[in-house]
Amino acid sequence: MSDHYHQLLDAAILHLEELKARGVRFVPGAQGSLAALNQAPVPVSPRKTFAAPVPERRPPTRPVVPPITAPHAAPESVVPPVSAPSLDPEAKAAAFANLQQRALACVKCPNLASSRRHVVFGVGNVDAQLMFIGEAPGADEDAQGEPFVGAAGQLLTKIIVATGLSRADVYIANILKCRPDTPGQSFGNRKPTSEEMQTCIPFLHEQIDLIRPKVIIALGATAVEGLLGKTVGITKLRGHWQTYRGIPLMPTYHPAYLLRNQAMSEKRRVWEDMLAAMEKLGLPISDRQQNFFLQK
Ligand code: URA
């Protein structure tokens, strides 16, 4: 092993120990770098250090942000909390651009890579306090390269505007960044498979790590399953705060469900979930907003 390698390794270890001493329990790491670390041979001879000696240590044996390994595994139990110090704006923009570049070039699901028109990375404010997560792009999103721009998206935009925010204030993404293919069908959507979700979710984990929203709204059962590994029905879960790696997460109905079921009671439920999120964020709530569906 070259001295240069050891110097880098020592510097990395010292840096991580400093972070740990400051209470940081999670640092984002590219899968490729972590795999390379895992493969680095453990030195057999005493190594030179340029800094204070540090105890011998093996490289991490698992990725810092492990992928969900079982279809219904609860990431909460395996993925560490989002606690990395926030990056300065320049470093954050660079990390975001790098993440986007990797997502746009992804061909891990060959069927989706060959059928997609666009990788739908996400849209909005990278410093957003509120993040919405849906299932997967539909035909309109695939065509335009932006999440939630079709009929369900227009309803989501109305819901966001009703809170006093705009699409530019929040961040919107999906569990899957590619449209699930529907071979032999010229219309309609299909639910992402567990395998597709497991393959794609590391991109979303990284995105959330960079954005560090204060509240996440999971739109529909697939978003809840992808983020929390929970397959309990959305009817049971909605309205009840969950936690995604330390971030409060509110499950609610997907806007597509509201388009299918026009009952006022269901709209009111989604609005109540939005009010709970607004309250959690400390956003002002007017009497009109509070009584929105009661007035109708
Ligand atoms: N439905 C989703 O879940 N996501 C989109 O982007 C559009 C529709």
PDB file of C-alpha atoms and ligand atoms in Angstrom:
ATOM      1  CA  MET A   1       0.000   0.000   0.000  1.00  0.00           C
ATOM      2  CA  SER A   2       1.391   3.416  -0.905  1.00  0.00           C
ATOM      3  CA  ASP A   3       1.995   6.128   1.696  1.00  0.00           C
ATOM      4  CA  HIS A   4      -0.436   8.235  -0.261  1.00  0.00           C
ATOM      5  CA  TYR A   5      -3.187   5.647   0.250  1.00  0.00           C
ATOM      6  CA  HIS A   6      -2.512   5.554   4.007  1.00  0.00           C
ATOM      7  CA  GLN A   7      -2.453   9.330   4.245  1.00  0.00           C
ATOM      8  CA  LEU A   8      -5.858   9.512   2.591  1.00  0.00           C
ATOM      9  CA  LEU A   9      -7.207   6.709   4.760  1.00  0.00           C
ATOM     10  CA  ASP A  10      -5.920   8.370   7.958  1.00  0.00           C
ATOM     11  CA  ALA A  11      -7.366  11.716   6.916  1.00  0.00           C
ATOM     12  CA  ALA A  12     -10.723  10.107   6.180  1.00  0.00           C
ATOM     13  CA  ILE A  13     -10.746   8.269   9.527  1.00  0.00           C
ATOM     14  CA  LEU A  14      -9.814  11.421  11.453  1.00  0.00           C
ATOM     15  CA  HIS A  15     -12.495  13.395   9.665  1.00  0.00           C
ATOM     16  CA  LEU A  16     -15.120  10.747  10.439  1.00  0.00           C
ATOM     17  CA  GLU A  17     -14.017  10.628  14.087  1.00  0.00           C
ATOM     18  CA  GLU A  18     -14.332  14.391  14.353  1.00  0.00           C
ATOM     19  CA  LEU A  19     -17.845  14.200  12.915  1.00  0.00           C
ATOM     20  CA  LYS A  20     -18.711  11.367  15.308  1.00  0.00           C
ATOM     21  CA  ALA A  21     -17.429  13.404  18.258  1.00  0.00           C
ATOM     22  CA  ARG A  22     -19.757  16.217  17.145  1.00  0.00           C
ATOM     23  CA  GLY A  23     -22.699  13.808  17.277  1.00  0.00           C
ATOM     24  CA  VAL A  24     -22.996  13.145  13.547  1.00  0.00           C
ATOM     25  CA  ARG A  25     -24.250   9.635  13.000  1.00  0.00           C
ATOM     26  CA  PHE A  26     -24.641   9.591   9.230  1.00  0.00           C
ATOM     27  CA  VAL A  27     -22.629  10.737   6.244  1.00  0.00           C
ATOM     28  CA  PRO A  28     -23.798  10.285   2.661  1.00  0.00           C
ATOM     29  CA  GLY A  29     -21.503   8.078   0.610  1.00  0.00           C
ATOM     30  CA  ALA A  30     -21.566   7.068  -3.036  1.00  0.00           C
ATOM     31  CA  GLN A  31     -22.167   3.359  -3.452  1.00  0.00           C
ATOM     32  CA  GLY A  32     -19.148   3.120  -5.774  1.00  0.00           C
ATOM     33  CA  SER A  33     -16.766   4.706  -3.246  1.00  0.00           C
ATOM     34  CA  LEU A  34     -18.037   2.489  -0.447  1.00  0.00           C
ATOM     35  CA  ALA A  35     -17.656  -0.621  -2.578  1.00  0.00           C
ATOM     36  CA  ALA A  36     -14.084   0.462  -3.410  1.00  0.00           C
ATOM     37  CA  LEU A  37     -13.352   0.975   0.302  1.00  0.00           C
ATOM     38  CA  ASN A  38     -14.671  -2.473   1.053  1.00  0.00           C
ATOM     39  CA  GLN A  39     -12.315  -3.930  -1.547  1.00  0.00           C
ATOM     40  CA  ALA A  40      -9.219  -2.065  -0.376  1.00  0.00           C
ATOM     41  CA  PRO A  41      -6.772  -4.625   1.050  1.00  0.00           C
ATOM     42  CA  VAL A  42      -6.159  -4.342   4.785  1.00  0.00           C
ATOM     43  CA  PRO A  43      -2.487  -3.404   5.176  1.00  0.00           C
ATOM     44  CA  VAL A  44      -0.267  -6.044   6.737  1.00  0.00           C
ATOM     45  CA  SER A  45       2.770  -3.927   7.575  1.00  0.00           C
ATOM     46  CA  PRO A  46       2.872  -1.109  10.137  1.00  0.00           C
ATOM     47  CA  ARG A  47       1.796   1.970   8.329  1.00  0.00           C
ATOM     48  CA  LYS A  48       3.081   5.469   8.483  1.00  0.00           C
ATOM     49  CA  THR A  49       0.791   8.219   9.586  1.00  0.00           C
ATOM     50  CA  PHE A  50       1.187  11.915   9.166  1.00  0.00           C
ATOM     51  CA  ALA A  51      -1.125  12.666  12.086  1.00  0.00           C
ATOM     52  CA  ALA A  52      -1.631  11.357  15.590  1.00  0.00           C
ATOM     53  CA  PRO A  53      -1.765   7.558  15.596  1.00  0.00           C
ATOM     54  CA  VAL A  54      -5.242   6.164  15.284  1.00  0.00           C
ATOM     55  CA  PRO A  55      -6.361   2.685  16.268  1.00  0.00           C
ATOM     56  CA  GLU A  56      -6.259   0.070  13.511  1.00  0.00           C
ATOM     57  CA  ARG A  57      -9.640  -0.080  11.913  1.00  0.00           C
ATOM     58  CA  ARG A  58     -11.276  -1.995   9.149  1.00  0.00           C
ATOM     59  CA  PRO A  59     -13.129  -0.238   6.383  1.00  0.00           C
ATOM     60  CA  PRO A  60     -16.912  -0.190   6.817  1.00  0.00           C
ATOM     61  CA  THR A  61     -18.443  -3.504   5.902  1.00  0.00           C
ATOM     62  CA  ARG A  62     -21.805  -2.098   4.855  1.00  0.00           C
ATOM     63  CA  PRO A  63     -22.815   0.969   2.902  1.00  0.00           C
ATOM     64  CA  VAL A  64     -23.598   4.021   5.032  1.00  0.00           C
ATOM     65  CA  VAL A  65     -26.955   4.267   3.268  1.00  0.00           C
ATOM     66  CA  PRO A  66     -27.861   0.643   2.679  1.00  0.00           C
ATOM     67  CA  PRO A  67     -30.482  -0.094   0.071  1.00  0.00           C
ATOM     68  CA  ILE A  68     -33.720  -1.665   1.221  1.00  0.00           C
ATOM     69  CA  THR A  69     -32.848  -5.319   1.032  1.00  0.00           C
ATOM     70  CA  ALA A  70     -36.246  -6.962   1.402  1.00  0.00           C
ATOM     71  CA  PRO A  71     -39.446  -5.855  -0.262  1.00  0.00           C
ATOM     72  CA  HIS A  72     -41.131  -5.048   3.003  1.00  0.00           C
ATOM     73  CA  ALA A  73     -38.131  -4.277   5.208  1.00  0.00           C
ATOM     74  CA  ALA A  74     -38.650  -1.143   7.276  1.00  0.00           C
ATOM     75  CA  PRO A  75     -35.896   1.268   6.204  1.00  0.00           C
ATOM     76  CA  GLU A  76     -36.393   3.016   9.531  1.00  0.00           C
ATOM     77  CA  SER A  77     -34.622   0.128  11.201  1.00  0.00           C
ATOM     78  CA  VAL A  78     -31.724  -0.158   8.755  1.00  0.00           C
ATOM     79  CA  VAL A  79     -31.132   3.277   7.274  1.00  0.00           C
ATOM     80  CA  PRO A  80     -29.557   5.713   9.701  1.00  0.00           C
ATOM     81  CA  PRO A  81     -31.286   9.000  10.499  1.00  0.00           C
ATOM     82  CA  VAL A  82     -30.717  11.978   8.259  1.00  0.00           C
ATOM     83  CA  SER A  83     -28.298  13.792  10.528  1.00  0.00           C
ATOM     84  CA  ALA A  84     -25.399  14.828   8.303  1.00  0.00           C
ATOM     85  CA  PRO A  85     -24.449  18.466   8.673  1.00  0.00           C
ATOM     86  CA  SER A  86     -26.048  20.493   5.910  1.00  0.00           C
ATOM     87  CA  LEU A  87     -23.703  21.340   3.068  1.00  0.00           C
ATOM     88  CA  ASP A  88     -22.860  24.869   2.029  1.00  0.00           C
ATOM     89  CA  PRO A  89     -24.940  25.964  -0.989  1.00  0.00           C
ATOM     90  CA  GLU A  90     -22.150  25.385  -3.504  1.00  0.00           C
ATOM     91  CA  ALA A  91     -21.339  21.885  -2.257  1.00  0.00           C
ATOM     92  CA  LYS A  92     -25.056  21.072  -2.095  1.00  0.00           C
ATOM     93  CA  ALA A  93     -25.630  22.220  -5.687  1.00  0.00           C
ATOM     94  CA  ALA A  94     -22.650  20.138  -6.834  1.00  0.00           C
ATOM     95  CA  ALA A  95     -23.853  17.057  -4.935  1.00  0.00           C
ATOM     96  CA  PHE A  96     -27.349  17.517  -6.353  1.00  0.00           C
ATOM     97  CA  ALA A  97     -26.029  17.886  -9.904  1.00  0.00           C
ATOM     98  CA  ASN A  98     -23.916  14.778  -9.449  1.00  0.00           C
ATOM     99  CA  LEU A  99     -26.889  12.812  -8.130  1.00  0.00           C
ATOM    100  CA  GLN A 100     -29.069  13.984 -10.997  1.00  0.00           C
ATOM    101  CA  GLN A 101     -26.408  13.051 -13.542  1.00  0.00           C
ATOM    102  CA  ARG A 102     -26.190   9.525 -12.109  1.00  0.00           C
ATOM    103  CA  ALA A 103     -29.978   9.150 -12.041  1.00  0.00           C
ATOM    104  CA  LEU A 104     -30.362  10.378 -15.626  1.00  0.00           C
ATOM    105  CA  ALA A 105     -27.781   7.865 -16.812  1.00  0.00           C
ATOM    106  CA  CYS A 106     -29.224   4.945 -14.827  1.00  0.00           C
ATOM    107  CA  VAL A 107     -29.982   1.761 -16.776  1.00  0.00           C
ATOM    108  CA  LYS A 108     -30.331  -0.594 -13.797  1.00  0.00           C
ATOM    109  CA  CYS A 109     -33.865  -1.563 -14.856  1.00  0.00           C
ATOM    110  CA  PRO A 110     -33.260  -2.361 -18.542  1.00  0.00           C
ATOM    111  CA  ASN A 111     -36.989  -2.591 -19.336  1.00  0.00           C
ATOM    112  CA  LEU A 112     -37.652   0.876 -17.889  1.00  0.00           C
ATOM    113  CA  ALA A 113     -34.507   2.408 -19.378  1.00  0.00           C
ATOM    114  CA  SER A 114     -35.507   1.228 -22.838  1.00  0.00           C
ATOM    115  CA  SER A 115     -39.155   2.289 -22.611  1.00  0.00           C
ATOM    116  CA  ARG A 116     -38.784   5.668 -20.889  1.00  0.00           C
ATOM    117  CA  ARG A 117     -38.716   9.026 -22.619  1.00  0.00           C
ATOM    118  CA  HIS A 118     -37.312  10.862 -19.613  1.00  0.00           C
ATOM    119  CA  VAL A 119     -35.889  10.024 -16.230  1.00  0.00           C
ATOM    120  CA  VAL A 120     -38.140  12.072 -13.947  1.00  0.00           C
ATOM    121  CA  PHE A 121     -35.653  13.191 -11.312  1.00  0.00           C
ATOM    122  CA  GLY A 122     -37.727  15.597  -9.219  1.00  0.00           C
ATOM    123  CA  VAL A 123     -38.635  19.256  -9.170  1.00  0.00           C
ATOM    124  CA  GLY A 124     -38.740  22.191  -6.782  1.00  0.00           C
ATOM    125  CA  ASN A 125     -36.733  23.905  -4.123  1.00  0.00           C
ATOM    126  CA  VAL A 126     -33.673  21.947  -2.992  1.00  0.00           C
ATOM    127  CA  ASP A 127     -33.935  23.784   0.345  1.00  0.00           C
ATOM    128  CA  ALA A 128     -37.627  22.967   0.740  1.00  0.00           C
ATOM    129  CA  GLN A 129     -39.041  22.321   4.202  1.00  0.00           C
ATOM    130  CA  LEU A 130     -41.832  20.258   2.702  1.00  0.00           C
ATOM    131  CA  MET A 131     -41.336  17.353   0.328  1.00  0.00           C
ATOM    132  CA  PHE A 132     -44.021  15.380  -1.503  1.00  0.00           C
ATOM    133  CA  ILE A 133     -43.299  11.852  -2.620  1.00  0.00           C
ATOM    134  CA  GLY A 134     -45.484   9.982  -5.077  1.00  0.00           C
ATOM    135  CA  GLU A 135     -45.327   6.607  -6.728  1.00  0.00           C
ATOM    136  CA  ALA A 136     -43.845   6.840 -10.215  1.00  0.00           C
ATOM    137  CA  PRO A 137     -44.107   8.982 -13.331  1.00  0.00           C
ATOM    138  CA  GLY A 138     -47.132   8.456 -15.546  1.00  0.00           C
ATOM    139  CA  ALA A 139     -47.343   9.104 -19.288  1.00  0.00           C
ATOM    140  CA  ASP A 140     -47.454  12.917 -18.944  1.00  0.00           C
ATOM    141  CA  GLU A 141     -44.545  12.990 -16.527  1.00  0.00           C
ATOM    142  CA  ASP A 142     -42.527  10.650 -18.753  1.00  0.00           C
ATOM    143  CA  ALA A 143     -43.218  12.927 -21.725  1.00  0.00           C
ATOM    144  CA  GLN A 144     -42.323  16.147 -19.893  1.00  0.00           C
ATOM    145  CA  GLY A 145     -39.608  14.912 -17.525  1.00  0.00           C
ATOM    146  CA  GLU A 146     -41.316  16.470 -14.496  1.00  0.00           C
ATOM    147  CA  PRO A 147     -43.253  14.771 -11.689  1.00  0.00           C
ATOM    148  CA  PHE A 148     -46.942  15.399 -11.136  1.00  0.00           C
ATOM    149  CA  VAL A 149     -47.795  17.380 -14.260  1.00  0.00           C
ATOM    150  CA  GLY A 150     -50.776  15.264 -15.425  1.00  0.00           C
ATOM    151  CA  ALA A 151     -54.302  15.349 -14.025  1.00  0.00           C
ATOM    152  CA  ALA A 152     -53.266  14.081 -10.582  1.00  0.00           C
ATOM    153  CA  GLY A 153     -50.392  16.542 -10.624  1.00  0.00           C
ATOM    154  CA  GLN A 154     -52.708  19.451 -11.336  1.00  0.00           C
ATOM    155  CA  LEU A 155     -54.774  18.483  -8.321  1.00  0.00           C
ATOM    156  CA  LEU A 156     -51.616  18.211  -6.221  1.00  0.00           C
ATOM    157  CA  THR A 157     -50.629  21.703  -7.366  1.00  0.00           C
ATOM    158  CA  LYS A 158     -54.043  23.010  -6.240  1.00  0.00           C
ATOM    159  CA  ILE A 159     -53.575  21.377  -2.843  1.00  0.00           C
ATOM    160  CA  ILE A 160     -50.125  22.930  -2.494  1.00  0.00           C
ATOM    161  CA  VAL A 161     -51.440  26.367  -3.480  1.00  0.00           C
ATOM    162  CA  ALA A 162     -54.284  26.010  -0.957  1.00  0.00           C
ATOM    163  CA  THR A 163     -51.665  25.789   1.809  1.00  0.00           C
ATOM    164  CA  GLY A 164     -50.259  29.163   0.728  1.00  0.00           C
ATOM    165  CA  LEU A 165     -47.181  27.580  -0.864  1.00  0.00           C
ATOM    166  CA  SER A 166     -46.327  27.028  -4.528  1.00  0.00           C
ATOM    167  CA  ARG A 167     -44.680  24.181  -6.405  1.00  0.00           C
ATOM    168  CA  ALA A 168     -41.491  26.252  -6.379  1.00  0.00           C
ATOM    169  CA  ASP A 169     -41.484  26.323  -2.559  1.00  0.00           C
ATOM    170  CA  VAL A 170     -41.689  22.566  -2.079  1.00  0.00           C
ATOM    171  CA  TYR A 171     -39.856  19.604  -3.572  1.00  0.00           C
ATOM    172  CA  ILE A 172     -41.712  16.867  -5.466  1.00  0.00           C
ATOM    173  CA  ALA A 173     -40.316  13.446  -6.336  1.00  0.00           C
ATOM    174  CA  ASN A 174     -41.388   9.848  -6.742  1.00  0.00           C
ATOM    175  CA  ILE A 175     -40.302   6.464  -5.420  1.00  0.00           C
ATOM    176  CA  LEU A 176     -39.424   5.501  -9.007  1.00  0.00           C
ATOM    177  CA  LYS A 177     -37.709   7.882 -11.389  1.00  0.00           C
ATOM    178  CA  CYS A 178     -38.807   6.033 -14.529  1.00  0.00           C
ATOM    179  CA  ARG A 179     -42.287   5.291 -15.761  1.00  0.00           C
ATOM    180  CA  PRO A 180     -43.191   1.633 -15.149  1.00  0.00           C
ATOM    181  CA  ASP A 181     -43.415   0.088 -18.590  1.00  0.00           C
ATOM    182  CA  THR A 182     -46.688  -1.413 -19.796  1.00  0.00           C
ATOM    183  CA  PRO A 183     -45.690  -3.632 -22.705  1.00  0.00           C
ATOM    184  CA  GLY A 184     -48.464  -4.234 -25.201  1.00  0.00           C
ATOM    185  CA  GLN A 185     -50.622  -1.492 -23.655  1.00  0.00           C
ATOM    186  CA  SER A 186     -50.997   1.943 -25.174  1.00  0.00           C
ATOM    187  CA  PHE A 187     -52.380   3.536 -21.996  1.00  0.00           C
ATOM    188  CA  GLY A 188     -52.678   2.991 -18.261  1.00  0.00           C
ATOM    189  CA  ASN A 189     -50.136   2.725 -15.482  1.00  0.00           C
ATOM    190  CA  ARG A 190     -48.861  -0.107 -13.376  1.00  0.00           C
ATOM    191  CA  LYS A 191     -47.567  -0.193  -9.824  1.00  0.00           C
ATOM    192  CA  PRO A 192     -43.774  -0.438  -9.550  1.00  0.00           C
ATOM    193  CA  THR A 193     -42.491  -3.882  -8.608  1.00  0.00           C
ATOM    194  CA  SER A 194     -40.648  -4.406  -5.304  1.00  0.00           C
ATOM    195  CA  GLU A 195     -37.464  -5.006  -7.268  1.00  0.00           C
ATOM    196  CA  GLU A 196     -37.834  -1.733  -9.181  1.00  0.00           C
ATOM    197  CA  MET A 197     -38.458   0.121  -5.919  1.00  0.00           C
ATOM    198  CA  GLN A 198     -35.405  -1.415  -4.254  1.00  0.00           C
ATOM    199  CA  THR A 199     -33.268  -0.564  -7.258  1.00  0.00           C
ATOM    200  CA  CYS A 200     -34.367   3.051  -7.506  1.00  0.00           C
ATOM    201  CA  ILE A 201     -34.844   4.063  -3.858  1.00  0.00           C
ATOM    202  CA  PRO A 202     -31.157   4.834  -3.138  1.00  0.00           C
ATOM    203  CA  PHE A 203     -31.492   7.857  -5.442  1.00  0.00           C
ATOM    204  CA  LEU A 204     -34.415   9.122  -3.368  1.00  0.00           C
ATOM    205  CA  HIS A 205     -32.587   8.459  -0.090  1.00  0.00           C
ATOM    206  CA  GLU A 206     -29.720  10.619  -1.347  1.00  0.00           C
ATOM    207  CA  GLN A 207     -32.112  13.293  -2.581  1.00  0.00           C
ATOM    208  CA  ILE A 208     -33.783  13.473   0.830  1.00  0.00           C
ATOM    209  CA  ASP A 209     -30.388  13.546   2.556  1.00  0.00           C
ATOM    210  CA  LEU A 210     -29.444  16.590   0.505  1.00  0.00           C
ATOM    211  CA  ILE A 211     -32.765  18.427   0.787  1.00  0.00           C
ATOM    212  CA  ARG A 212     -33.279  17.615   4.467  1.00  0.00           C
ATOM    213  CA  PRO A 213     -36.987  18.534   4.494  1.00  0.00           C
ATOM    214  CA  LYS A 214     -38.685  19.133   7.848  1.00  0.00           C
ATOM    215  CA  VAL A 215     -41.796  17.230   6.769  1.00  0.00           C
ATOM    216  CA  ILE A 216     -42.450  14.593   4.111  1.00  0.00           C
ATOM    217  CA  ILE A 217     -45.908  13.904   2.686  1.00  0.00           C
ATOM    218  CA  ALA A 218     -46.136  10.380   1.285  1.00  0.00           C
ATOM    219  CA  LEU A 219     -48.807  10.319  -1.409  1.00  0.00           C
ATOM    220  CA  GLY A 220     -50.474   6.930  -1.440  1.00  0.00           C
ATOM    221  CA  ALA A 221     -49.655   3.392  -0.416  1.00  0.00           C
ATOM    222  CA  THR A 222     -46.700   2.878  -2.761  1.00  0.00           C
ATOM    223  CA  ALA A 223     -44.898   5.949  -1.421  1.00  0.00           C
ATOM    224  CA  VAL A 224     -45.427   4.673   2.137  1.00  0.00           C
ATOM    225  CA  GLU A 225     -44.221   1.199   1.173  1.00  0.00           C
ATOM    226  CA  GLY A 226     -41.152   2.556  -0.610  1.00  0.00           C
ATOM    227  CA  LEU A 227     -40.135   4.876   2.223  1.00  0.00           C
ATOM    228  CA  LEU A 228     -41.223   2.966   5.320  1.00  0.00           C
ATOM    229  CA  GLY A 229     -41.507  -0.623   4.121  1.00  0.00           C
ATOM    230  CA  LYS A 230     -45.066  -0.640   5.495  1.00  0.00           C
ATOM    231  CA  THR A 231     -47.771  -2.368   3.514  1.00  0.00           C
ATOM    232  CA  VAL A 232     -50.577  -1.494   5.931  1.00  0.00           C
ATOM    233  CA  GLY A 233     -53.434   0.036   3.957  1.00  0.00           C
ATOM    234  CA  ILE A 234     -53.203   3.777   3.339  1.00  0.00           C
ATOM    235  CA  THR A 235     -56.715   4.167   4.808  1.00  0.00           C
ATOM    236  CA  LYS A 236     -55.358   3.001   8.165  1.00  0.00           C
ATOM    237  CA  LEU A 237     -52.130   4.964   8.008  1.00  0.00           C
ATOM    238  CA  ARG A 238     -53.239   8.313   6.650  1.00  0.00           C
ATOM    239  CA  GLY A 239     -53.592  11.036   9.230  1.00  0.00           C
ATOM    240  CA  HIS A 240     -51.074   9.356  11.553  1.00  0.00           C
ATOM    241  CA  TRP A 241     -47.554  10.742  11.782  1.00  0.00           C
ATOM    242  CA  GLN A 242     -44.790   8.316  10.879  1.00  0.00           C
ATOM    243  CA  THR A 243     -41.039   8.847  10.867  1.00  0.00           C
ATOM    244  CA  TYR A 244     -38.710   8.416   7.934  1.00  0.00           C
ATOM    245  CA  ARG A 245     -35.127   8.381   9.272  1.00  0.00           C
ATOM    246  CA  GLY A 246     -35.937  11.019  11.858  1.00  0.00           C
ATOM    247  CA  ILE A 247     -38.108  13.148   9.564  1.00  0.00           C
ATOM    248  CA  PRO A 248     -41.843  13.413  10.366  1.00  0.00           C
ATOM    249  CA  LEU A 249     -43.776  11.792   7.534  1.00  0.00           C
ATOM    250  CA  MET A 250     -47.499  12.159   6.949  1.00  0.00           C
ATOM    251  CA  PRO A 251     -49.113   9.501   4.778  1.00  0.00           C
ATOM    252  CA  THR A 252     -52.109  10.704   2.825  1.00  0.00           C
ATOM    253  CA  TYR A 253     -54.191   9.666  -0.153  1.00  0.00           C
ATOM    254  CA  HIS A 254     -52.703   9.961  -3.619  1.00  0.00           C
ATOM    255  CA  PRO A 255     -54.356  12.766  -5.636  1.00  0.00           C
ATOM    256  CA  ALA A 256     -55.238  10.184  -8.323  1.00  0.00           C
ATOM    257  CA  TYR A 257     -57.450   8.525  -5.700  1.00  0.00           C
ATOM    258  CA  LEU A 258     -59.213  11.841  -5.109  1.00  0.00           C
ATOM    259  CA  LEU A 259     -59.865  12.095  -8.848  1.00  0.00           C
ATOM    260  CA  ARG A 260     -61.425   8.637  -8.819  1.00  0.00           C
ATOM    261  CA  ASN A 261     -63.366   9.187  -5.609  1.00  0.00           C
ATOM    262  CA  GLN A 262     -64.927  12.638  -5.629  1.00  0.00           C
ATOM    263  CA  ALA A 263     -66.476  12.306  -2.155  1.00  0.00           C
ATOM    264  CA  MET A 264     -66.054  15.467  -0.075  1.00  0.00           C
ATOM    265  CA  SER A 265     -65.143  13.314   2.940  1.00  0.00           C
ATOM    266  CA  GLU A 266     -61.984  12.063   1.195  1.00  0.00           C
ATOM    267  CA  LYS A 267     -60.934  15.554   0.101  1.00  0.00           C
ATOM    268  CA  ARG A 268     -61.463  16.749   3.639  1.00  0.00           C
ATOM    269  CA  ARG A 269     -59.203  13.936   4.947  1.00  0.00           C
ATOM    270  CA  VAL A 270     -56.356  14.933   2.647  1.00  0.00           C
ATOM    271  CA  TRP A 271     -56.841  18.561   3.654  1.00  0.00           C
ATOM    272  CA  GLU A 272     -56.684  17.597   7.328  1.00  0.00           C
ATOM    273  CA  ASP A 273     -53.374  15.863   6.637  1.00  0.00           C
ATOM    274  CA  MET A 274     -52.122  19.021   4.949  1.00  0.00           C
ATOM    275  CA  LEU A 275     -53.237  21.126   7.919  1.00  0.00           C
ATOM    276  CA  ALA A 276     -51.311  18.780  10.228  1.00  0.00           C
ATOM    277  CA  ALA A 277     -48.212  19.234   8.048  1.00  0.00           C
ATOM    278  CA  MET A 278     -48.647  23.015   8.028  1.00  0.00           C
ATOM    279  CA  GLU A 279     -48.971  23.012  11.792  1.00  0.00           C
ATOM    280  CA  LYS A 280     -45.834  20.878  12.153  1.00  0.00           C
ATOM    281  CA  LEU A 281     -43.961  23.357   9.936  1.00  0.00           C
ATOM    282  CA  GLY A 282     -45.254  26.348  11.867  1.00  0.00           C
ATOM    283  CA  LEU A 283     -46.968  27.768   8.777  1.00  0.00           C
ATOM    284  CA  PRO A 284     -49.812  30.222   9.387  1.00  0.00           C
ATOM    285  CA  ILE A 285     -53.282  28.684   9.122  1.00  0.00           C
ATOM    286  CA  SER A 286     -56.139  31.076   8.467  1.00  0.00           C
ATOM    287  CA  ASP A 287     -59.709  30.481   9.658  1.00  0.00           C
ATOM    288  CA  ARG A 288     -60.656  29.992   6.044  1.00  0.00           C
ATOM    289  CA  GLN A 289     -58.013  27.282   5.625  1.00  0.00           C
ATOM    290  CA  GLN A 290     -58.983  25.686   8.933  1.00  0.00           C
ATOM    291  CA  ASN A 291     -62.628  25.483   7.925  1.00  0.00           C
ATOM    292  CA  PHE A 292     -62.100  24.924   4.215  1.00  0.00           C
ATOM    293  CA  PHE A 293     -64.230  21.846   3.757  1.00  0.00           C
ATOM    294  CA  LEU A 294     -66.542  22.582   6.662  1.00  0.00           C
ATOM    295  CA  GLN A 295     -67.857  25.644   4.820  1.00  0.00           C
ATOM    296  CA  LYS A 296     -68.910  23.652   1.764  1.00  0.00           C
TER     297      LYS A 296
HETATM  298  N1  URA B   1     -48.489   9.884  -9.997  1.00  0.00           N
HETATM  299  C1  URA B   1     -47.370   9.773  -9.264  1.00  0.00           C
HETATM  300  O1  URA B   1     -47.316   9.038  -8.285  1.00  0.00           O
HETATM  301  N2  URA B   1     -46.330  10.498  -9.614  1.00  0.00           N
HETATM  302  C2  URA B   1     -46.328  11.324 -10.657  1.00  0.00           C
HETATM  303  O2  URA B   1     -45.317  11.984 -10.903  1.00  0.00           O
HETATM  304  C3  URA B   1     -47.517  11.428 -11.402  1.00  0.00           C
HETATM  305  C4  URA B   1     -48.583  10.696 -11.053  1.00  0.00           C
END
